[in-house]
Amino acid sequence: MHNLDFSSWHNLLVTMIGLSLITLIGVGIRLLMMVVIQQRRERMNRQINERLRTLIAAYRTLGGSFTGNLAVDPRHRRELRSVPDGDTPDSLPDSADTGGMAGSDRARRIRDAVEAALSDIMLLGTEEHVRLAERAARELVAGQLVHTHDLVVSLRSFIRRALDLDPIPSDLAIPMQGPTRTQGTGGRNKEDGKKEGTGNAGGGGGGMQSGGDMAAMGDTGMNAHESPSAH
């Protein structure tokens, strides 16, 4: 303020220009800082949203069932071929206990989905999630039955806190949760096969009709050549 000079129009003009430049520089720095902070905040929000989306999908995969067999069968088809009929390890479920799912295509799809969900949790989960997922993965590698209920409870609590939801009341007795039972695509393949079969049948009918037309044209030509000799 002591350097401001209003004694003449020239000094007043210089002073106003100087104040304008200082104001513009300050506003520009402030706008730049706001843009940088906004971009960083948007990037963090995208990361949080992607993380929550992935963990919610993993929660649905690992805890989408409340009834039936809630354990993951780690066996592969090659392991089932090496096991004699009627010889089932003690640590693995029998077909009668799992509704015929042991070693079936549905059990294989459930195991693959659980493995993918565990991989996502190891990438984006908290330390507690990673430890529980690592333990489940080791049990799968060891060929043991895997129950995902503890991991599902931990995911559920974390997701509710991240979404600012109230915790689940402690007086509720939520049943044990297990992996989601995936649906097969056998019906769709059968329908596609029927459609393809219908199309082939239609093509065959068209070929037969074309062959009949050609035969009729041949008979007409032969009759035309024979008619002069008849006279």
PDB file of N, CA and C in Angstrom, residues 2-96:
ATOM      1  N   HIS A   2       2.080   1.195   0.571  1.00  0.00           N
ATOM      2  CA  HIS A   2       2.939   2.375   0.631  1.00  0.00           C
ATOM      3  C   HIS A   2       3.497   2.726  -0.743  1.00  0.00           C
ATOM      4  N   ASN A   3       3.568   1.717  -1.674  1.00  0.00           N
ATOM      5  CA  ASN A   3       4.128   1.982  -2.993  1.00  0.00           C
ATOM      6  C   ASN A   3       3.096   2.487  -3.982  1.00  0.00           C
ATOM      7  N   LEU A   4       1.849   2.597  -3.578  1.00  0.00           N
ATOM      8  CA  LEU A   4       0.818   3.080  -4.484  1.00  0.00           C
ATOM      9  C   LEU A   4       0.956   4.598  -4.643  1.00  0.00           C
ATOM     10  N   ASP A   5       0.921   5.024  -5.886  1.00  0.00           N
ATOM     11  CA  ASP A   5       1.108   6.449  -6.180  1.00  0.00           C
ATOM     12  C   ASP A   5      -0.072   6.932  -7.012  1.00  0.00           C
ATOM     13  N   PHE A   6      -0.843   7.861  -6.444  1.00  0.00           N
ATOM     14  CA  PHE A   6      -2.000   8.429  -7.138  1.00  0.00           C
ATOM     15  C   PHE A   6      -1.811   9.929  -7.403  1.00  0.00           C
ATOM     16  N   SER A   7      -0.565  10.344  -7.446  1.00  0.00           N
ATOM     17  CA  SER A   7      -0.300  11.776  -7.618  1.00  0.00           C
ATOM     18  C   SER A   7      -0.575  12.264  -9.027  1.00  0.00           C
ATOM     19  N   SER A   8      -0.516  11.378 -10.020  1.00  0.00           N
ATOM     20  CA  SER A   8      -0.770  11.781 -11.404  1.00  0.00           C
ATOM     21  C   SER A   8      -1.534  10.666 -12.117  1.00  0.00           C
ATOM     22  N   TRP A   9      -2.049  11.047 -13.308  1.00  0.00           N
ATOM     23  CA  TRP A   9      -2.778  10.046 -14.088  1.00  0.00           C
ATOM     24  C   TRP A   9      -1.851   8.927 -14.556  1.00  0.00           C
ATOM     25  N   HIS A  10      -0.630   9.267 -14.885  1.00  0.00           N
ATOM     26  CA  HIS A  10       0.306   8.236 -15.341  1.00  0.00           C
ATOM     27  C   HIS A  10       0.608   7.253 -14.221  1.00  0.00           C
ATOM     28  N   ASN A  11       0.901   7.767 -13.057  1.00  0.00           N
ATOM     29  CA  ASN A  11       1.186   6.878 -11.929  1.00  0.00           C
ATOM     30  C   ASN A  11      -0.057   6.077 -11.532  1.00  0.00           C
ATOM     31  N   LEU A  12      -1.226   6.680 -11.637  1.00  0.00           N
ATOM     32  CA  LEU A  12      -2.453   5.955 -11.329  1.00  0.00           C
ATOM     33  C   LEU A  12      -2.691   4.819 -12.309  1.00  0.00           C
ATOM     34  N   LEU A  13      -2.422   5.065 -13.611  1.00  0.00           N
ATOM     35  CA  LEU A  13      -2.590   4.029 -14.616  1.00  0.00           C
ATOM     36  C   LEU A  13      -1.628   2.870 -14.398  1.00  0.00           C
ATOM     37  N   VAL A  14      -0.379   3.192 -14.098  1.00  0.00           N
ATOM     38  CA  VAL A  14       0.615   2.140 -13.830  1.00  0.00           C
ATOM     39  C   VAL A  14       0.219   1.329 -12.604  1.00  0.00           C
ATOM     40  N   THR A  15      -0.266   2.033 -11.578  1.00  0.00           N
ATOM     41  CA  THR A  15      -0.674   1.322 -10.368  1.00  0.00           C
ATOM     42  C   THR A  15      -1.849   0.392 -10.628  1.00  0.00           C
ATOM     43  N   MET A  16      -2.831   0.844 -11.400  1.00  0.00           N
ATOM     44  CA  MET A  16      -3.984   0.004 -11.710  1.00  0.00           C
ATOM     45  C   MET A  16      -3.595  -1.203 -12.559  1.00  0.00           C
ATOM     46  N   ILE A  17      -2.684  -0.980 -13.513  1.00  0.00           N
ATOM     47  CA  ILE A  17      -2.223  -2.107 -14.334  1.00  0.00           C
ATOM     48  C   ILE A  17      -1.487  -3.133 -13.479  1.00  0.00           C
ATOM     49  N   GLY A  18      -0.672  -2.641 -12.570  1.00  0.00           N
ATOM     50  CA  GLY A  18       0.039  -3.565 -11.678  1.00  0.00           C
ATOM     51  C   GLY A  18      -0.910  -4.361 -10.802  1.00  0.00           C
ATOM     52  N   LEU A  19      -1.903  -3.675 -10.231  1.00  0.00           N
ATOM     53  CA  LEU A  19      -2.886  -4.380  -9.403  1.00  0.00           C
ATOM     54  C   LEU A  19      -3.682  -5.396 -10.218  1.00  0.00           C
ATOM     55  N   SER A  20      -4.013  -5.055 -11.471  1.00  0.00           N
ATOM     56  CA  SER A  20      -4.761  -5.988 -12.322  1.00  0.00           C
ATOM     57  C   SER A  20      -3.937  -7.228 -12.631  1.00  0.00           C
ATOM     58  N   LEU A  21      -2.641  -7.021 -12.936  1.00  0.00           N
ATOM     59  CA  LEU A  21      -1.775  -8.174 -13.221  1.00  0.00           C
ATOM     60  C   LEU A  21      -1.651  -9.082 -12.003  1.00  0.00           C
ATOM     61  N   ILE A  22      -1.456  -8.484 -10.830  1.00  0.00           N
ATOM     62  CA  ILE A  22      -1.343  -9.301  -9.615  1.00  0.00           C
ATOM     63  C   ILE A  22      -2.644 -10.062  -9.351  1.00  0.00           C
ATOM     64  N   THR A  23      -3.774  -9.393  -9.576  1.00  0.00           N
ATOM     65  CA  THR A  23      -5.070 -10.064  -9.370  1.00  0.00           C
ATOM     66  C   THR A  23      -5.264 -11.207 -10.357  1.00  0.00           C
ATOM     67  N   LEU A  24      -4.914 -10.983 -11.651  1.00  0.00           N
ATOM     68  CA  LEU A  24      -5.056 -12.034 -12.658  1.00  0.00           C
ATOM     69  C   LEU A  24      -4.154 -13.225 -12.354  1.00  0.00           C
ATOM     70  N   ILE A  25      -2.927 -12.948 -11.926  1.00  0.00           N
ATOM     71  CA  ILE A  25      -2.019 -14.046 -11.583  1.00  0.00           C
ATOM     72  C   ILE A  25      -2.559 -14.851 -10.399  1.00  0.00           C
ATOM     73  N   GLY A  26      -3.078 -14.151  -9.389  1.00  0.00           N
ATOM     74  CA  GLY A  26      -3.652 -14.863  -8.242  1.00  0.00           C
ATOM     75  C   GLY A  26      -4.861 -15.694  -8.612  1.00  0.00           C
ATOM     76  N   VAL A  27      -5.753 -15.115  -9.440  1.00  0.00           N
ATOM     77  CA  VAL A  27      -6.933 -15.864  -9.872  1.00  0.00           C
ATOM     78  C   VAL A  27      -6.537 -17.068 -10.722  1.00  0.00           C
ATOM     79  N   GLY A  28      -5.536 -16.877 -11.608  1.00  0.00           N
ATOM     80  CA  GLY A  28      -5.086 -17.997 -12.441  1.00  0.00           C
ATOM     81  C   GLY A  28      -4.502 -19.131 -11.619  1.00  0.00           C
ATOM     82  N   ILE A  29      -3.690 -18.772 -10.616  1.00  0.00           N
ATOM     83  CA  ILE A  29      -3.120 -19.816  -9.749  1.00  0.00           C
ATOM     84  C   ILE A  29      -4.215 -20.545  -8.989  1.00  0.00           C
ATOM     85  N   ARG A  30      -5.202 -19.779  -8.528  1.00  0.00           N
ATOM     86  CA  ARG A  30      -6.310 -20.409  -7.788  1.00  0.00           C
ATOM     87  C   ARG A  30      -7.117 -21.334  -8.684  1.00  0.00           C
ATOM     88  N   LEU A  31      -7.409 -20.909  -9.920  1.00  0.00           N
ATOM     89  CA  LEU A  31      -8.151 -21.758 -10.846  1.00  0.00           C
ATOM     90  C   LEU A  31      -7.364 -23.020 -11.190  1.00  0.00           C
ATOM     91  N   LEU A  32      -6.047 -22.863 -11.388  1.00  0.00           N
ATOM     92  CA  LEU A  32      -5.217 -24.028 -11.685  1.00  0.00           C
ATOM     93  C   LEU A  32      -5.232 -25.026 -10.537  1.00  0.00           C
ATOM     94  N   MET A  33      -5.129 -24.530  -9.325  1.00  0.00           N
ATOM     95  CA  MET A  33      -5.172 -25.416  -8.166  1.00  0.00           C
ATOM     96  C   MET A  33      -6.535 -26.098  -8.051  1.00  0.00           C
ATOM     97  N   MET A  34      -7.609 -25.379  -8.330  1.00  0.00           N
ATOM     98  CA  MET A  34      -8.943 -25.968  -8.263  1.00  0.00           C
ATOM     99  C   MET A  34      -9.114 -27.062  -9.313  1.00  0.00           C
ATOM    100  N   VAL A  35      -8.594 -26.826 -10.523  1.00  0.00           N
ATOM    101  CA  VAL A  35      -8.696 -27.838 -11.579  1.00  0.00           C
ATOM    102  C   VAL A  35      -7.904 -29.090 -11.209  1.00  0.00           C
ATOM    103  N   VAL A  36      -6.694 -28.887 -10.689  1.00  0.00           N
ATOM    104  CA  VAL A  36      -5.866 -30.040 -10.299  1.00  0.00           C
ATOM    105  C   VAL A  36      -6.537 -30.831  -9.181  1.00  0.00           C
ATOM    106  N   ILE A  37      -7.048 -30.105  -8.176  1.00  0.00           N
ATOM    107  CA  ILE A  37      -7.716 -30.801  -7.066  1.00  0.00           C
ATOM    108  C   ILE A  37      -8.970 -31.524  -7.548  1.00  0.00           C
ATOM    109  N   GLN A  38      -9.736 -30.894  -8.468  1.00  0.00           N
ATOM    110  CA  GLN A  38     -10.942 -31.528  -8.988  1.00  0.00           C
ATOM    111  C   GLN A  38     -10.622 -32.781  -9.787  1.00  0.00           C
ATOM    112  N   GLN A  39      -9.582 -32.719 -10.600  1.00  0.00           N
ATOM    113  CA  GLN A  39      -9.187 -33.905 -11.379  1.00  0.00           C
ATOM    114  C   GLN A  39      -8.735 -35.032 -10.460  1.00  0.00           C
ATOM    115  N   ARG A  40      -7.975 -34.684  -9.430  1.00  0.00           N
ATOM    116  CA  ARG A  40      -7.526 -35.717  -8.489  1.00  0.00           C
ATOM    117  C   ARG A  40      -8.718 -36.326  -7.755  1.00  0.00           C
ATOM    118  N   ARG A  41      -9.680 -35.484  -7.379  1.00  0.00           N
ATOM    119  CA  ARG A  41     -10.857 -35.990  -6.681  1.00  0.00           C
ATOM    120  C   ARG A  41     -11.690 -36.893  -7.588  1.00  0.00           C
ATOM    121  N   GLU A  42     -11.848 -36.496  -8.850  1.00  0.00           N
ATOM    122  CA  GLU A  42     -12.589 -37.334  -9.786  1.00  0.00           C
ATOM    123  C   GLU A  42     -11.882 -38.666 -10.011  1.00  0.00           C
ATOM    124  N   ARG A  43     -10.553 -38.628 -10.112  1.00  0.00           N
ATOM    125  CA  ARG A  43      -9.812 -39.873 -10.289  1.00  0.00           C
ATOM    126  C   ARG A  43      -9.974 -40.786  -9.078  1.00  0.00           C
ATOM    127  N   MET A  44      -9.918 -40.222  -7.894  1.00  0.00           N
ATOM    128  CA  MET A  44     -10.122 -41.020  -6.688  1.00  0.00           C
ATOM    129  C   MET A  44     -11.539 -41.579  -6.628  1.00  0.00           C
ATOM    130  N   ASN A  45     -12.524 -40.775  -7.025  1.00  0.00           N
ATOM    131  CA  ASN A  45     -13.905 -41.270  -7.027  1.00  0.00           C
ATOM    132  C   ASN A  45     -14.079 -42.414  -8.016  1.00  0.00           C
ATOM    133  N   ARG A  46     -13.453 -42.291  -9.187  1.00  0.00           N
ATOM    134  CA  ARG A  46     -13.538 -43.388 -10.155  1.00  0.00           C
ATOM    135  C   ARG A  46     -12.891 -44.650  -9.614  1.00  0.00           C
ATOM    136  N   GLN A  47     -11.755 -44.497  -8.957  1.00  0.00           N
ATOM    137  CA  GLN A  47     -11.086 -45.668  -8.387  1.00  0.00           C
ATOM    138  C   GLN A  47     -11.939 -46.311  -7.296  1.00  0.00           C
ATOM    139  N   ILE A  48     -12.530 -45.470  -6.439  1.00  0.00           N
ATOM    140  CA  ILE A  48     -13.377 -46.002  -5.366  1.00  0.00           C
ATOM    141  C   ILE A  48     -14.604 -46.698  -5.941  1.00  0.00           C
ATOM    142  N   ASN A  49     -15.223 -46.068  -6.955  1.00  0.00           N
ATOM    143  CA  ASN A  49     -16.401 -46.682  -7.561  1.00  0.00           C
ATOM    144  C   ASN A  49     -16.058 -48.004  -8.233  1.00  0.00           C
ATOM    145  N   GLU A  50     -14.933 -48.045  -8.945  1.00  0.00           N
ATOM    146  CA  GLU A  50     -14.528 -49.291  -9.592  1.00  0.00           C
ATOM    147  C   GLU A  50     -14.206 -50.367  -8.552  1.00  0.00           C
ATOM    148  N   ARG A  51     -13.563 -49.945  -7.477  1.00  0.00           N
ATOM    149  CA  ARG A  51     -13.250 -50.902  -6.420  1.00  0.00           C
ATOM    150  C   ARG A  51     -14.514 -51.452  -5.789  1.00  0.00           C
ATOM    151  N   LEU A  52     -15.459 -50.570  -5.469  1.00  0.00           N
ATOM    152  CA  LEU A  52     -16.717 -51.022  -4.879  1.00  0.00           C
ATOM    153  C   LEU A  52     -17.486 -51.912  -5.847  1.00  0.00           C
ATOM    154  N   ARG A  53     -17.501 -51.547  -7.124  1.00  0.00           N
ATOM    155  CA  ARG A  53     -18.217 -52.361  -8.111  1.00  0.00           C
ATOM    156  C   ARG A  53     -17.626 -53.772  -8.183  1.00  0.00           C
ATOM    157  N   THR A  54     -16.308 -53.854  -8.164  1.00  0.00           N
ATOM    158  CA  THR A  54     -15.653 -55.165  -8.231  1.00  0.00           C
ATOM    159  C   THR A  54     -15.913 -55.980  -6.968  1.00  0.00           C
ATOM    160  N   LEU A  55     -15.831 -55.338  -5.807  1.00  0.00           N
ATOM    161  CA  LEU A  55     -16.056 -56.061  -4.555  1.00  0.00           C
ATOM    162  C   LEU A  55     -17.517 -56.471  -4.393  1.00  0.00           C
ATOM    163  N   ILE A  56     -18.446 -55.649  -4.878  1.00  0.00           N
ATOM    164  CA  ILE A  56     -19.856 -56.031  -4.826  1.00  0.00           C
ATOM    165  C   ILE A  56     -20.112 -57.243  -5.714  1.00  0.00           C
ATOM    166  N   ALA A  57     -19.492 -57.258  -6.911  1.00  0.00           N
ATOM    167  CA  ALA A  57     -19.631 -58.424  -7.792  1.00  0.00           C
ATOM    168  C   ALA A  57     -19.035 -59.672  -7.139  1.00  0.00           C
ATOM    169  N   ALA A  58     -17.892 -59.510  -6.466  1.00  0.00           N
ATOM    170  CA  ALA A  58     -17.298 -60.653  -5.762  1.00  0.00           C
ATOM    171  C   ALA A  58     -18.187 -61.116  -4.620  1.00  0.00           C
ATOM    172  N   TYR A  59     -18.826 -60.168  -3.912  1.00  0.00           N
ATOM    173  CA  TYR A  59     -19.736 -60.535  -2.828  1.00  0.00           C
ATOM    174  C   TYR A  59     -20.918 -61.344  -3.365  1.00  0.00           C
ATOM    175  N   ARG A  60     -21.467 -60.927  -4.498  1.00  0.00           N
ATOM    176  CA  ARG A  60     -22.582 -61.674  -5.074  1.00  0.00           C
ATOM    177  C   ARG A  60     -22.161 -63.066  -5.510  1.00  0.00           C
ATOM    178  N   THR A  61     -20.945 -63.182  -6.025  1.00  0.00           N
ATOM    179  CA  THR A  61     -20.468 -64.495  -6.466  1.00  0.00           C
ATOM    180  C   THR A  61     -20.217 -65.422  -5.283  1.00  0.00           C
ATOM    181  N   LEU A  62     -19.613 -64.897  -4.233  1.00  0.00           N
ATOM    182  CA  LEU A  62     -19.232 -65.733  -3.088  1.00  0.00           C
ATOM    183  C   LEU A  62     -20.371 -65.950  -2.102  1.00  0.00           C
ATOM    184  N   GLY A  63     -21.373 -65.087  -2.090  1.00  0.00           N
ATOM    185  CA  GLY A  63     -22.430 -65.205  -1.076  1.00  0.00           C
ATOM    186  C   GLY A  63     -23.821 -65.106  -1.627  1.00  0.00           C
ATOM    187  N   GLY A  64     -24.051 -65.614  -2.822  1.00  0.00           N
ATOM    188  CA  GLY A  64     -25.370 -65.507  -3.433  1.00  0.00           C
ATOM    189  C   GLY A  64     -26.320 -66.637  -3.105  1.00  0.00           C
ATOM    190  N   SER A  65     -25.897 -67.608  -2.303  1.00  0.00           N
ATOM    191  CA  SER A  65     -26.748 -68.759  -1.977  1.00  0.00           C
ATOM    192  C   SER A  65     -26.869 -68.881  -0.459  1.00  0.00           C
ATOM    193  N   PHE A  66     -28.063 -69.280  -0.034  1.00  0.00           N
ATOM    194  CA  PHE A  66     -28.322 -69.523   1.378  1.00  0.00           C
ATOM    195  C   PHE A  66     -28.699 -70.981   1.651  1.00  0.00           C
ATOM    196  N   THR A  67     -29.067 -71.720   0.624  1.00  0.00           N
ATOM    197  CA  THR A  67     -29.516 -73.107   0.799  1.00  0.00           C
ATOM    198  C   THR A  67     -28.680 -74.025  -0.073  1.00  0.00           C
ATOM    199  N   GLY A  68     -28.827 -75.320   0.176  1.00  0.00           N
ATOM    200  CA  GLY A  68     -28.109 -76.310  -0.605  1.00  0.00           C
ATOM    201  C   GLY A  68     -26.664 -76.436  -0.172  1.00  0.00           C
ATOM    202  N   ASN A  69     -25.822 -76.910  -1.097  1.00  0.00           N
ATOM    203  CA  ASN A  69     -24.407 -77.075  -0.805  1.00  0.00           C
ATOM    204  C   ASN A  69     -23.712 -75.721  -0.878  1.00  0.00           C
ATOM    205  N   LEU A  70     -23.161 -75.248   0.231  1.00  0.00           N
ATOM    206  CA  LEU A  70     -22.532 -73.931   0.309  1.00  0.00           C
ATOM    207  C   LEU A  70     -21.014 -74.011   0.278  1.00  0.00           C
ATOM    208  N   ALA A  71     -20.458 -75.164  -0.081  1.00  0.00           N
ATOM    209  CA  ALA A  71     -19.009 -75.341  -0.165  1.00  0.00           C
ATOM    210  C   ALA A  71     -18.595 -75.427  -1.625  1.00  0.00           C
ATOM    211  N   VAL A  72     -17.368 -75.034  -1.897  1.00  0.00           N
ATOM    212  CA  VAL A  72     -16.807 -75.075  -3.244  1.00  0.00           C
ATOM    213  C   VAL A  72     -16.036 -76.371  -3.414  1.00  0.00           C
ATOM    214  N   ASP A  73     -16.381 -77.137  -4.449  1.00  0.00           N
ATOM    215  CA  ASP A  73     -15.690 -78.387  -4.751  1.00  0.00           C
ATOM    216  C   ASP A  73     -14.467 -78.057  -5.595  1.00  0.00           C
ATOM    217  N   PRO A  74     -13.247 -78.310  -5.091  1.00  0.00           N
ATOM    218  CA  PRO A  74     -12.045 -77.915  -5.833  1.00  0.00           C
ATOM    219  C   PRO A  74     -11.612 -78.907  -6.898  1.00  0.00           C
ATOM    220  N   ARG A  75     -12.294 -80.036  -7.015  1.00  0.00           N
ATOM    221  CA  ARG A  75     -11.818 -81.079  -7.924  1.00  0.00           C
ATOM    222  C   ARG A  75     -12.055 -80.721  -9.384  1.00  0.00           C
ATOM    223  N   HIS A  76     -11.140 -81.181 -10.237  1.00  0.00           N
ATOM    224  CA  HIS A  76     -11.259 -81.038 -11.677  1.00  0.00           C
ATOM    225  C   HIS A  76     -11.659 -82.380 -12.277  1.00  0.00           C
ATOM    226  N   ARG A  77     -11.997 -82.351 -13.554  1.00  0.00           N
ATOM    227  CA  ARG A  77     -12.463 -83.576 -14.203  1.00  0.00           C
ATOM    228  C   ARG A  77     -11.376 -84.642 -14.259  1.00  0.00           C
ATOM    229  N   ARG A  78     -10.148 -84.210 -14.471  1.00  0.00           N
ATOM    230  CA  ARG A  78      -9.071 -85.198 -14.523  1.00  0.00           C
ATOM    231  C   ARG A  78      -8.894 -85.894 -13.183  1.00  0.00           C
ATOM    232  N   GLU A  79      -9.167 -85.171 -12.079  1.00  0.00           N
ATOM    233  CA  GLU A  79      -9.082 -85.787 -10.766  1.00  0.00           C
ATOM    234  C   GLU A  79     -10.233 -86.752 -10.544  1.00  0.00           C
ATOM    235  N   LEU A  80     -11.406 -86.453 -11.096  1.00  0.00           N
ATOM    236  CA  LEU A  80     -12.552 -87.341 -10.947  1.00  0.00           C
ATOM    237  C   LEU A  80     -12.345 -88.628 -11.738  1.00  0.00           C
ATOM    238  N   ARG A  81     -11.682 -88.529 -12.891  1.00  0.00           N
ATOM    239  CA  ARG A  81     -11.420 -89.737 -13.679  1.00  0.00           C
ATOM    240  C   ARG A  81     -10.462 -90.674 -12.967  1.00  0.00           C
ATOM    241  N   SER A  82      -9.520 -90.093 -12.189  1.00  0.00           N
ATOM    242  CA  SER A  82      -8.535 -90.923 -11.498  1.00  0.00           C
ATOM    243  C   SER A  82      -9.091 -91.576 -10.246  1.00  0.00           C
ATOM    244  N   VAL A  83     -10.263 -91.105  -9.757  1.00  0.00           N
ATOM    245  CA  VAL A  83     -10.869 -91.681  -8.553  1.00  0.00           C
ATOM    246  C   VAL A  83     -11.791 -92.823  -8.956  1.00  0.00           C
ATOM    247  N   PRO A  84     -11.626 -94.033  -8.410  1.00  0.00           N
ATOM    248  CA  PRO A  84     -12.518 -95.144  -8.762  1.00  0.00           C
ATOM    249  C   PRO A  84     -13.946 -94.855  -8.347  1.00  0.00           C
ATOM    250  N   ASP A  85     -14.881 -95.542  -9.004  1.00  0.00           N
ATOM    251  CA  ASP A  85     -16.294 -95.379  -8.681  1.00  0.00           C
ATOM    252  C   ASP A  85     -16.564 -95.810  -7.252  1.00  0.00           C
ATOM    253  N   GLY A  86     -17.306 -94.980  -6.547  1.00  0.00           N
ATOM    254  CA  GLY A  86     -17.653 -95.295  -5.164  1.00  0.00           C
ATOM    255  C   GLY A  86     -16.591 -94.932  -4.161  1.00  0.00           C
ATOM    256  N   ASP A  87     -15.412 -94.456  -4.655  1.00  0.00           N
ATOM    257  CA  ASP A  87     -14.325 -94.084  -3.757  1.00  0.00           C
ATOM    258  C   ASP A  87     -14.248 -92.568  -3.712  1.00  0.00           C
ATOM    259  N   THR A  88     -14.817 -91.951  -2.692  1.00  0.00           N
ATOM    260  CA  THR A  88     -14.851 -90.503  -2.536  1.00  0.00           C
ATOM    261  C   THR A  88     -14.024 -90.123  -1.326  1.00  0.00           C
ATOM    262  N   PRO A  89     -13.090 -89.171  -1.462  1.00  0.00           N
ATOM    263  CA  PRO A  89     -12.299 -88.751  -0.299  1.00  0.00           C
ATOM    264  C   PRO A  89     -13.191 -88.227   0.823  1.00  0.00           C
ATOM    265  N   ASP A  90     -12.678 -88.369   2.046  1.00  0.00           N
ATOM    266  CA  ASP A  90     -13.464 -87.947   3.203  1.00  0.00           C
ATOM    267  C   ASP A  90     -13.654 -86.435   3.239  1.00  0.00           C
ATOM    268  N   SER A  91     -12.687 -85.691   2.698  1.00  0.00           N
ATOM    269  CA  SER A  91     -12.772 -84.232   2.774  1.00  0.00           C
ATOM    270  C   SER A  91     -13.630 -83.623   1.685  1.00  0.00           C
ATOM    271  N   LEU A  92     -14.124 -84.431   0.750  1.00  0.00           N
ATOM    272  CA  LEU A  92     -14.911 -83.922  -0.359  1.00  0.00           C
ATOM    273  C   LEU A  92     -16.313 -84.487  -0.293  1.00  0.00           C
ATOM    274  N   PRO A  93     -17.315 -83.754  -0.802  1.00  0.00           N
ATOM    275  CA  PRO A  93     -18.697 -84.208  -0.708  1.00  0.00           C
ATOM    276  C   PRO A  93     -18.995 -85.304  -1.700  1.00  0.00           C
ATOM    277  N   ASP A  94     -19.930 -86.153  -1.324  1.00  0.00           N
ATOM    278  CA  ASP A  94     -20.388 -87.195  -2.221  1.00  0.00           C
ATOM    279  C   ASP A  94     -21.480 -86.643  -3.118  1.00  0.00           C
ATOM    280  N   SER A  95     -21.713 -87.299  -4.254  1.00  0.00           N
ATOM    281  CA  SER A  95     -22.734 -86.834  -5.186  1.00  0.00           C
ATOM    282  C   SER A  95     -24.115 -86.843  -4.547  1.00  0.00           C
ATOM    283  N   ALA A  96     -24.368 -87.811  -3.681  1.00  0.00           N
ATOM    284  CA  ALA A  96     -25.673 -87.881  -3.036  1.00  0.00           C
ATOM    285  C   ALA A  96     -25.894 -86.720  -2.076  1.00  0.00           C
TER     286      ALA A  96
END
